[in-house]
Tab-separated table of C-alpha atoms in Angstrom:
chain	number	residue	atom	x	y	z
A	11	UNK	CA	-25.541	-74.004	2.507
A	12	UNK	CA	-28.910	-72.863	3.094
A	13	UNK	CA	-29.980	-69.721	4.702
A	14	UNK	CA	-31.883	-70.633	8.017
A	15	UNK	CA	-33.929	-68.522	9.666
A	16	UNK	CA	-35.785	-68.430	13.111
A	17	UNK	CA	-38.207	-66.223	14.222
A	18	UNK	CA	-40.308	-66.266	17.592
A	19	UNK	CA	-42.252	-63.393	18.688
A	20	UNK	CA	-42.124	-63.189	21.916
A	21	UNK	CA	-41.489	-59.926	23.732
A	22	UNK	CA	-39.766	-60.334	27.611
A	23	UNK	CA	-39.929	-57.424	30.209
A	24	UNK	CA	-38.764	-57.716	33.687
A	25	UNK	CA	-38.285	-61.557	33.381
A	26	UNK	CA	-41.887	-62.213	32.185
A	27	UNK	CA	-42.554	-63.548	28.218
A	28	UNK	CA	-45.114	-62.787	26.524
A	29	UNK	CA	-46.703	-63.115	22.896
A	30	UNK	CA	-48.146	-59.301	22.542
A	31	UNK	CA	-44.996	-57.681	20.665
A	32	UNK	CA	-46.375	-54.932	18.738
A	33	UNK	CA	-42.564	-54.096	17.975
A	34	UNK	CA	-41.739	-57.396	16.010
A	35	UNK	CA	-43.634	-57.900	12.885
A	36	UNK	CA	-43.581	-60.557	9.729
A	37	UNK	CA	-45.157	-60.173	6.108
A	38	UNK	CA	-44.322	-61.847	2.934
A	39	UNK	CA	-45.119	-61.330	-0.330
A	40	UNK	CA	-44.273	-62.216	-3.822
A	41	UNK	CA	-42.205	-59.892	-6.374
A	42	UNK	CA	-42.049	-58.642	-10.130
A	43	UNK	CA	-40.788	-62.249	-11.018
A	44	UNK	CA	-43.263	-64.462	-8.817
A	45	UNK	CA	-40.840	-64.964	-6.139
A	46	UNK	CA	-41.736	-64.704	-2.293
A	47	UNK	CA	-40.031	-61.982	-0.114
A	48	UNK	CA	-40.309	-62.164	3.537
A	49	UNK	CA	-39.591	-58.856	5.252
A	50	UNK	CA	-38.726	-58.807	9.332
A	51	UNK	CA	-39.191	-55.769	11.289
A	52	UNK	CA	-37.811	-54.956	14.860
A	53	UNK	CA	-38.369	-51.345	16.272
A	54	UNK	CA	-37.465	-50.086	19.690
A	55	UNK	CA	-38.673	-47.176	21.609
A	56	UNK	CA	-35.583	-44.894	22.314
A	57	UNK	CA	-37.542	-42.050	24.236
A	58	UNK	CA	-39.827	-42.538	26.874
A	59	UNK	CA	-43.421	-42.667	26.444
A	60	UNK	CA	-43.079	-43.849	22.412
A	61	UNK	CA	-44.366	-47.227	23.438
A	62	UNK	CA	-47.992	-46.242	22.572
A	63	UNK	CA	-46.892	-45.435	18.608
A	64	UNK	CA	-44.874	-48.826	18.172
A	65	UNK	CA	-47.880	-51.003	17.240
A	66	UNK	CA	-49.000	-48.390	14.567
A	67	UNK	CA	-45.367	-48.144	12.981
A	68	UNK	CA	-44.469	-51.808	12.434
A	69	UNK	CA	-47.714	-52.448	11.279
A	70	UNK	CA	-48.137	-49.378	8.545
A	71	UNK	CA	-44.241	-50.506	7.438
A	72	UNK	CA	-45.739	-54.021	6.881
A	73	UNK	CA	-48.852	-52.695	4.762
A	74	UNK	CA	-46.896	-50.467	2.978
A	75	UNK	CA	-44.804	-53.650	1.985
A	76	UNK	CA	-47.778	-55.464	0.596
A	77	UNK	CA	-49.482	-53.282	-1.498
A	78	UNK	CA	-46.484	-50.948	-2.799
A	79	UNK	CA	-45.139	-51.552	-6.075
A	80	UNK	CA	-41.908	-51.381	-7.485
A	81	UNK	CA	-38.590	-53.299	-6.287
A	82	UNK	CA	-38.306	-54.556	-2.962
A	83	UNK	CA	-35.342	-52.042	-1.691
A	84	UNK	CA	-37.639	-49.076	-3.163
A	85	UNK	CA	-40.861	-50.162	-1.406
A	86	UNK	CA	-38.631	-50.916	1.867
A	87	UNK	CA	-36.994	-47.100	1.490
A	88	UNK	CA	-40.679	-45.433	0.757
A	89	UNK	CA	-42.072	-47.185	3.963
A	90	UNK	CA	-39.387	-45.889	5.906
A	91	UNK	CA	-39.085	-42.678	4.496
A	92	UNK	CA	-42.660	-41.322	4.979
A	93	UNK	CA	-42.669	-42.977	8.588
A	94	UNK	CA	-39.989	-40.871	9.385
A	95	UNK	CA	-41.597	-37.828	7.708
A	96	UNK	CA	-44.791	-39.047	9.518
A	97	UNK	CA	-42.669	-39.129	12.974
A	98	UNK	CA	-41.269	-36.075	11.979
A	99	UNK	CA	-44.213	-33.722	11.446
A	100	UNK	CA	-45.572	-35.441	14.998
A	101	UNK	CA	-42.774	-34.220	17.116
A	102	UNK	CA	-42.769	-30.375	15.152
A	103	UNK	CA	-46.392	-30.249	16.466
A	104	UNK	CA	-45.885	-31.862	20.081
A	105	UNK	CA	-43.981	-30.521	23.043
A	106	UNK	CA	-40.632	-32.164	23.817
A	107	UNK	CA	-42.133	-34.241	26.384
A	108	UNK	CA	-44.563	-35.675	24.052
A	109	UNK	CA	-42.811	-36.599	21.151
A	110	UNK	CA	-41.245	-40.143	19.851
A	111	UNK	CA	-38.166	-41.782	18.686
A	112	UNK	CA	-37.370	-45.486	17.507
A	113	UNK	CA	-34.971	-47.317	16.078
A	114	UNK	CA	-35.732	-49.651	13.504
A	115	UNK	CA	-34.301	-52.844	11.619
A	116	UNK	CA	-35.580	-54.378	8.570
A	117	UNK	CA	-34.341	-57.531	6.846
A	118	UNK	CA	-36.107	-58.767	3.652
A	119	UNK	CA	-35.102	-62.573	2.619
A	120	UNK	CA	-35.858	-63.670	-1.166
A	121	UNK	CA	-34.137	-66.782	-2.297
A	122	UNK	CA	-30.167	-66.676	-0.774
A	123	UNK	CA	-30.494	-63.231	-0.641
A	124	UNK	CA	-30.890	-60.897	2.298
A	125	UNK	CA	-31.097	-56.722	2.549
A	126	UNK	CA	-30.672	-55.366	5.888
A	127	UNK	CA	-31.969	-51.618	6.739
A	128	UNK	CA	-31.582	-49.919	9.687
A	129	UNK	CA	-32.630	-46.462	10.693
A	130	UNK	CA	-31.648	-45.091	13.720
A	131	UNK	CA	-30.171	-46.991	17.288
A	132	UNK	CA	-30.569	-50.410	15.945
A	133	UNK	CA	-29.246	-54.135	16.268
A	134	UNK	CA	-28.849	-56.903	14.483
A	135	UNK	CA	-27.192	-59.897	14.875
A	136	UNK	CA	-25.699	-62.965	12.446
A	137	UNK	CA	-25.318	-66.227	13.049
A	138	UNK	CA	-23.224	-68.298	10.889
A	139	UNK	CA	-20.420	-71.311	10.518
């Protein structure tokens, strides 16, 4: 069978929808071997007052995925990796009241096959027969 997938960006906060969801994000791109790779990214604020980063940290995850080279996992890892160094070296040089946290999910789709990364609180869910 298959794989489907469904994705709507829509982002719903005290019972209203709306389209502006700087924490959902979608790129694809093709790989070593000419085949496309879609990547999804979901992050979530876990401390107060990390809403105002969220935009900036899908997005730079999503360039980072276009223009890296290498194998998909590795490009996926690096992203991650120096956001959380970036995030990291923010909250060393902010007072405990100003720093952020998220938690972040990434799936990547090529073909049949899906890789799932998650870095800290996180959810995902599957659907299937």
């Amino acid at each position: 069978m298959a794989a489907q997938t469904w994705m709507a960006q829509l982002r719903i906060v005290e019972g209203e929808a709306s389209e502006e969801s700087p924490e959902i994000a979608f790129v694809e791109r093709y790989n070593a071997q000419g085949r496309k790779v879609g990547l999804y990214i979901l992050s979530e604020p876990i401390r107060s007052g990390s809403e105002r980063f969220i935009g900036d940290l899908v997005t730079r995850i999503g360039e980072d995925f276009l223009i890296a080279e290498g194998s998909v996992t590795g490009i996926l890892q690096r992203a991650l990796r120096d956001r959380n160094t970036e995030l990291r070296d923010w909250n060393r040089r902010n007072l405990p009241k100003d720093q952020a946290s998220y938690g972040i999910s990434c799936l990547t789709l090529q073909d049949q096959n899906l890789f799932l990364c998650q870095a800290g609180p996180s959810l995902t869910y599957v659907r299937h027969d």
